[in-house]
PDB file of C-alpha atoms in Angstrom:
ATOM      1  CA  MET A   1      81.914 101.393 136.166  1.00  0.00           C
ATOM      2  CA  GLU A   2      80.739 104.900 135.371  1.00  0.00           C
ATOM      3  CA  PRO A   3      77.999 105.314 132.740  1.00  0.00           C
ATOM      4  CA  VAL A   4      79.313 105.813 129.205  1.00  0.00           C
ATOM      5  CA  THR A   5      77.902 107.430 126.093  1.00  0.00           C
ATOM      6  CA  GLU A   6      77.784 106.229 122.522  1.00  0.00           C
ATOM      7  CA  ARG A   7      80.531 108.699 121.664  1.00  0.00           C
ATOM      8  CA  ASP A   8      82.732 107.363 124.492  1.00  0.00           C
ATOM      9  CA  ILE A   9      82.194 103.827 123.250  1.00  0.00           C
ATOM     10  CA  ARG A  10      82.968 104.524 119.596  1.00  0.00           C
ATOM     11  CA  SER A  11      86.185 106.388 120.398  1.00  0.00           C
ATOM     12  CA  SER A  12      87.515 103.649 122.699  1.00  0.00           C
ATOM     13  CA  PHE A  13      88.205 100.793 120.259  1.00  0.00           C
ATOM     14  CA  ILE A  14      91.828  99.711 119.884  1.00  0.00           C
ATOM     15  CA  ASN A  15      91.572  96.741 117.529  1.00  0.00           C
ATOM     16  CA  CYS A  16      89.378  97.957 114.700  1.00  0.00           C
ATOM     17  CA  SER A  17      89.418 100.877 112.311  1.00  0.00           C
ATOM     18  CA  LYS A  18      87.694 104.160 113.100  1.00  0.00           C
ATOM     19  CA  GLY A  19      85.244 103.373 110.299  1.00  0.00           C
ATOM     20  CA  ASP A  20      84.414  99.987 111.826  1.00  0.00           C
ATOM     21  CA  ALA A  21      83.971 101.594 115.249  1.00  0.00           C
ATOM     22  CA  LYS A  22      81.656 104.173 113.698  1.00  0.00           C
ATOM     23  CA  ARG A  23      79.465 101.448 112.137  1.00  0.00           C
ATOM     24  CA  LEU A  24      79.256  98.962 115.000  1.00  0.00           C
ATOM     25  CA  PRO A  25      75.931  98.707 116.831  1.00  0.00           C
ATOM     26  CA  VAL A  26      75.933 100.349 120.252  1.00  0.00           C
ATOM     27  CA  PRO A  27      73.459  99.146 122.892  1.00  0.00           C
ATOM     28  CA  ARG A  28      70.311 101.264 122.975  1.00  0.00           C
ATOM     29  CA  ASP A  29      69.718 100.572 126.650  1.00  0.00           C
ATOM     30  CA  LEU A  30      72.755 102.407 128.040  1.00  0.00           C
ATOM     31  CA  ASP A  31      70.575 104.344 130.492  1.00  0.00           C
ATOM     32  CA  ASP A  32      69.168 101.086 131.893  1.00  0.00           C
ATOM     33  CA  ARG A  33      72.456  99.264 132.509  1.00  0.00           C
ATOM     34  CA  PRO A  34      73.371  98.401 136.134  1.00  0.00           C
ATOM     35  CA  TRP A  35      76.501 100.580 136.007  1.00  0.00           C
ATOM     36  CA  ASP A  36      77.345 100.191 139.697  1.00  0.00           C
ATOM     37  CA  ASP A  37      77.559  96.418 139.186  1.00  0.00           C
ATOM     38  CA  LEU A  38      79.610  96.436 135.975  1.00  0.00           C
ATOM     39  CA  ASP A  39      83.369  96.139 135.644  1.00  0.00           C
ATOM     40  CA  PHE A  40      83.059  96.359 131.856  1.00  0.00           C
ATOM     41  CA  LEU A  41      80.330  96.921 129.296  1.00  0.00           C
ATOM     42  CA  GLY A  42      79.770  93.953 127.016  1.00  0.00           C
ATOM     43  CA  TRP A  43      77.212  93.323 124.278  1.00  0.00           C
ATOM     44  CA  SER A  44      76.589  91.122 121.248  1.00  0.00           C
ATOM     45  CA  ASP A  45      76.018  92.318 117.719  1.00  0.00           C
ATOM     46  CA  PRO A  46      72.391  91.460 116.876  1.00  0.00           C
ATOM     47  CA  SER A  47      73.041  91.713 113.132  1.00  0.00           C
ATOM     48  CA  PHE A  48      76.205  89.580 113.064  1.00  0.00           C
ATOM     49  CA  PRO A  49      76.114  86.306 115.041  1.00  0.00           C
ATOM     50  CA  GLY A  50      79.504  85.538 116.496  1.00  0.00           C
ATOM     51  CA  ARG A  51      80.554  89.135 117.032  1.00  0.00           C
ATOM     52  CA  CYS A  52      80.534  91.035 120.319  1.00  0.00           C
ATOM     53  CA  TYR A  53      82.190  94.018 121.935  1.00  0.00           C
ATOM     54  CA  VAL A  54      83.535  95.014 125.333  1.00  0.00           C
ATOM     55  CA  VAL A  55      84.485  98.408 126.729  1.00  0.00           C
ATOM     56  CA  VAL A  56      86.668  98.436 129.826  1.00  0.00           C
ATOM     57  CA  PRO A  57      87.551 101.409 132.042  1.00  0.00           C
ATOM     58  CA  ARG A  58      91.309 101.711 132.569  1.00  0.00           C
ATOM     59  CA  ASP A  59      93.540 104.355 134.077  1.00  0.00           C
ATOM     60  CA  GLY A  60      94.069 106.043 130.715  1.00  0.00           C
ATOM     61  CA  GLY A  61      90.354 106.028 129.829  1.00  0.00           C
ATOM     62  CA  LEU A  62      88.054 103.539 128.151  1.00  0.00           C
ATOM     63  CA  VAL A  63      89.405 100.675 126.050  1.00  0.00           C
ATOM     64  CA  GLY A  64      87.098  98.963 123.571  1.00  0.00           C
ATOM     65  CA  VAL A  65      87.781  95.581 121.993  1.00  0.00           C
ATOM     66  CA  ALA A  66      85.915  93.871 119.154  1.00  0.00           C
ATOM     67  CA  LEU A  67      85.609  90.107 119.689  1.00  0.00           C
ATOM     68  CA  ARG A  68      84.553  87.111 117.654  1.00  0.00           C
ATOM     69  CA  TYR A  69      83.353  83.703 118.733  1.00  0.00           C
ATOM     70  CA  GLU A  70      82.096  80.534 117.096  1.00  0.00           C
ATOM     71  CA  THR A  71      78.344  79.987 116.970  1.00  0.00           C
ATOM     72  CA  GLY A  72      76.527  76.669 116.782  1.00  0.00           C
ATOM     73  CA  GLY A  73      78.085  73.243 116.945  1.00  0.00           C
ATOM     74  CA  TYR A  74      78.472  70.865 119.873  1.00  0.00           C
ATOM     75  CA  ARG A  75      79.018  72.580 123.187  1.00  0.00           C
ATOM     76  CA  ARG A  76      80.028  71.094 126.512  1.00  0.00           C
ATOM     77  CA  ALA A  77      80.193  72.598 129.980  1.00  0.00           C
ATOM     78  CA  GLN A  78      83.092  75.002 130.384  1.00  0.00           C
ATOM     79  CA  MET A  79      84.380  77.524 132.889  1.00  0.00           C
ATOM     80  CA  CYS A  80      84.822  81.217 132.165  1.00  0.00           C
ATOM     81  CA  THR A  81      88.429  82.273 132.777  1.00  0.00           C
ATOM     82  CA  VAL A  82      87.325  85.771 133.786  1.00  0.00           C
ATOM     83  CA  CYS A  83      84.752  85.101 136.539  1.00  0.00           C
ATOM     84  CA  MET A  84      85.193  81.340 137.115  1.00  0.00           C
ATOM     85  CA  THR A  85      81.538  80.539 136.381  1.00  0.00           C
ATOM     86  CA  THR A  86      80.766  77.181 134.776  1.00  0.00           C
ATOM     87  CA  HIS A  87      78.112  77.143 132.067  1.00  0.00           C
ATOM     88  CA  ALA A  88      76.573  74.231 130.205  1.00  0.00           C
ATOM     89  CA  ASN A  89      75.543  74.080 126.538  1.00  0.00           C
ATOM     90  CA  GLY A  90      77.612  76.879 125.063  1.00  0.00           C
ATOM     91  CA  GLY A  91      77.377  79.391 127.879  1.00  0.00           C
ATOM     92  CA  VAL A  92      81.144  79.887 127.578  1.00  0.00           C
ATOM     93  CA  SER A  93      82.819  80.672 124.265  1.00  0.00           C
ATOM     94  CA  LEU A  94      86.358  81.171 123.101  1.00  0.00           C
ATOM     95  CA  MET A  95      86.385  84.917 122.476  1.00  0.00           C
ATOM     96  CA  THR A  96      89.099  86.029 120.098  1.00  0.00           C
ATOM     97  CA  ALA A  97      90.315  89.550 119.533  1.00  0.00           C
ATOM     98  CA  ARG A  98      92.550  90.861 116.809  1.00  0.00           C
ATOM     99  CA  LYS A  99      95.610  92.422 118.414  1.00  0.00           C
ATOM    100  CA  SER A 100      96.035  96.166 118.178  1.00  0.00           C
ATOM    101  CA  GLY A 101      98.553  97.945 115.966  1.00  0.00           C
ATOM    102  CA  GLU A 102     100.871  96.363 113.440  1.00  0.00           C
ATOM    103  CA  SER A 103     100.568  92.922 115.036  1.00  0.00           C
ATOM    104  CA  GLY A 104      96.814  92.942 114.450  1.00  0.00           C
ATOM    105  CA  ARG A 105      97.222  94.169 110.887  1.00  0.00           C
ATOM    106  CA  ARG A 106      99.421  91.110 110.286  1.00  0.00           C
ATOM    107  CA  GLY A 107      96.504  88.931 111.439  1.00  0.00           C
ATOM    108  CA  ASN A 108      97.614  88.101 114.974  1.00  0.00           C
ATOM    109  CA  SER A 109      94.916  87.529 117.563  1.00  0.00           C
ATOM    110  CA  ILE A 110      94.493  86.296 121.120  1.00  0.00           C
ATOM    111  CA  GLY A 111      91.651  84.535 122.843  1.00  0.00           C
ATOM    112  CA  THR A 112      90.193  83.554 126.172  1.00  0.00           C
ATOM    113  CA  TYR A 113      87.176  81.596 127.342  1.00  0.00           C
ATOM    114  CA  MET A 114      84.464  83.962 128.577  1.00  0.00           C
ATOM    115  CA  CYS A 115      80.792  83.898 129.468  1.00  0.00           C
ATOM    116  CA  ALA A 116      78.951  84.120 126.147  1.00  0.00           C
ATOM    117  CA  ASP A 117      76.477  86.605 127.633  1.00  0.00           C
ATOM    118  CA  LEU A 118      79.372  88.817 128.856  1.00  0.00           C
ATOM    119  CA  ALA A 119      77.783  89.065 132.314  1.00  0.00           C
ATOM    120  CA  CYS A 120      80.939  88.163 134.269  1.00  0.00           C
ATOM    121  CA  SER A 121      80.518  91.191 136.557  1.00  0.00           C
ATOM    122  CA  LEU A 122      77.045  90.058 137.576  1.00  0.00           C
ATOM    123  CA  TYR A 123      78.145  86.447 138.126  1.00  0.00           C
ATOM    124  CA  ALA A 124      81.035  87.627 140.347  1.00  0.00           C
ATOM    125  CA  ARG A 125      78.599  89.670 142.427  1.00  0.00           C
ATOM    126  CA  ARG A 126      76.140  86.738 142.550  1.00  0.00           C
ATOM    127  CA  LYS A 127      73.470  88.963 140.977  1.00  0.00           C
ATOM    128  CA  LYS A 128      73.031  86.463 138.159  1.00  0.00           C
ATOM    129  CA  SER A 129      73.237  82.678 138.108  1.00  0.00           C
ATOM    130  CA  PRO A 130      74.059  80.500 135.108  1.00  0.00           C
ATOM    131  CA  ALA A 131      71.045  78.744 133.605  1.00  0.00           C
ATOM    132  CA  LEU A 132      72.360  75.177 133.735  1.00  0.00           C
ATOM    133  CA  GLY A 133      75.878  75.548 135.064  1.00  0.00           C
ATOM    134  CA  ARG A 134      77.086  76.614 138.450  1.00  0.00           C
ATOM    135  CA  GLN A 135      79.367  79.083 140.037  1.00  0.00           C
ATOM    136  CA  TYR A 136      82.753  77.968 141.233  1.00  0.00           C
ATOM    137  CA  ARG A 137      82.607  77.021 144.912  1.00  0.00           C
ATOM    138  CA  GLU A 138      85.019  79.201 146.793  1.00  0.00           C
ATOM    139  CA  ASP A 139      85.334  81.150 149.996  1.00  0.00           C
ATOM    140  CA  LEU A 140      86.352  84.442 148.408  1.00  0.00           C
ATOM    141  CA  ALA A 141      84.650  87.596 149.582  1.00  0.00           C
ATOM    142  CA  PRO A 142      82.638  89.497 146.956  1.00  0.00           C
ATOM    143  CA  GLU A 143      85.351  92.172 146.766  1.00  0.00           C
ATOM    144  CA  GLU A 144      87.939  89.506 145.953  1.00  0.00           C
ATOM    145  CA  ARG A 145      85.746  87.997 143.206  1.00  0.00           C
ATOM    146  CA  ILE A 146      85.226  91.473 141.736  1.00  0.00           C
ATOM    147  CA  ALA A 147      88.967  92.188 141.893  1.00  0.00           C
ATOM    148  CA  ARG A 148      89.630  88.891 140.095  1.00  0.00           C
ATOM    149  CA  VAL A 149      87.257  89.829 137.253  1.00  0.00           C
ATOM    150  CA  ARG A 150      89.006  93.196 136.886  1.00  0.00           C
ATOM    151  CA  ASP A 151      92.486  91.661 137.040  1.00  0.00           C
ATOM    152  CA  ASN A 152      91.630  88.937 134.528  1.00  0.00           C
ATOM    153  CA  PHE A 153      90.097  91.450 132.151  1.00  0.00           C
ATOM    154  CA  ASP A 154      93.062  93.819 132.515  1.00  0.00           C
ATOM    155  CA  ALA A 155      95.387  90.930 131.659  1.00  0.00           C
ATOM    156  CA  PHE A 156      93.314  90.149 128.565  1.00  0.00           C
ATOM    157  CA  ILE A 157      93.366  93.793 127.441  1.00  0.00           C
ATOM    158  CA  ALA A 158      97.126  93.930 127.989  1.00  0.00           C
ATOM    159  CA  ARG A 159      97.498  90.923 125.666  1.00  0.00           C
ATOM    160  CA  VAL A 160      95.423  92.704 122.998  1.00  0.00           C
ATOM    161  CA  TYR A 161      97.856  95.629 123.211  1.00  0.00           C
ATOM    162  CA  GLY A 162     100.919  93.361 123.258  1.00  0.00           C
TER     163      GLY A 162
END
């Protein structure tokens, strides 16, 4: 992923109002992100537990999506559907996104199970390991794992549009 600016991020959101995109917290450490190892930029909202954001590069430019997830409660080991990493104790959450356009205004949303820390790109590259879980045992080359993360995320974004 190429480095992005705050302005790029704010203008990319497809499932929230321009006012909401203007007010959302943008990471302050953009210059320190491992851009070469990222397939998408993901971060949590420090002022609103249960809210996070992702920005994904696509052919037509950046696409930003606001997500929500449940905090607290009993958590069991689960597998991320994006990078296939298994986490224990709440390391995977059901991330839900309001759909874009009229469908989203009517209250429709979609969801998928993702790493709660949004570090799928790093798990796929084996640059990060889950604290108590483990990575799916497979014989895929790193390029294939990276392609899977991108394909799975593209499919999720397509569902937000749909």
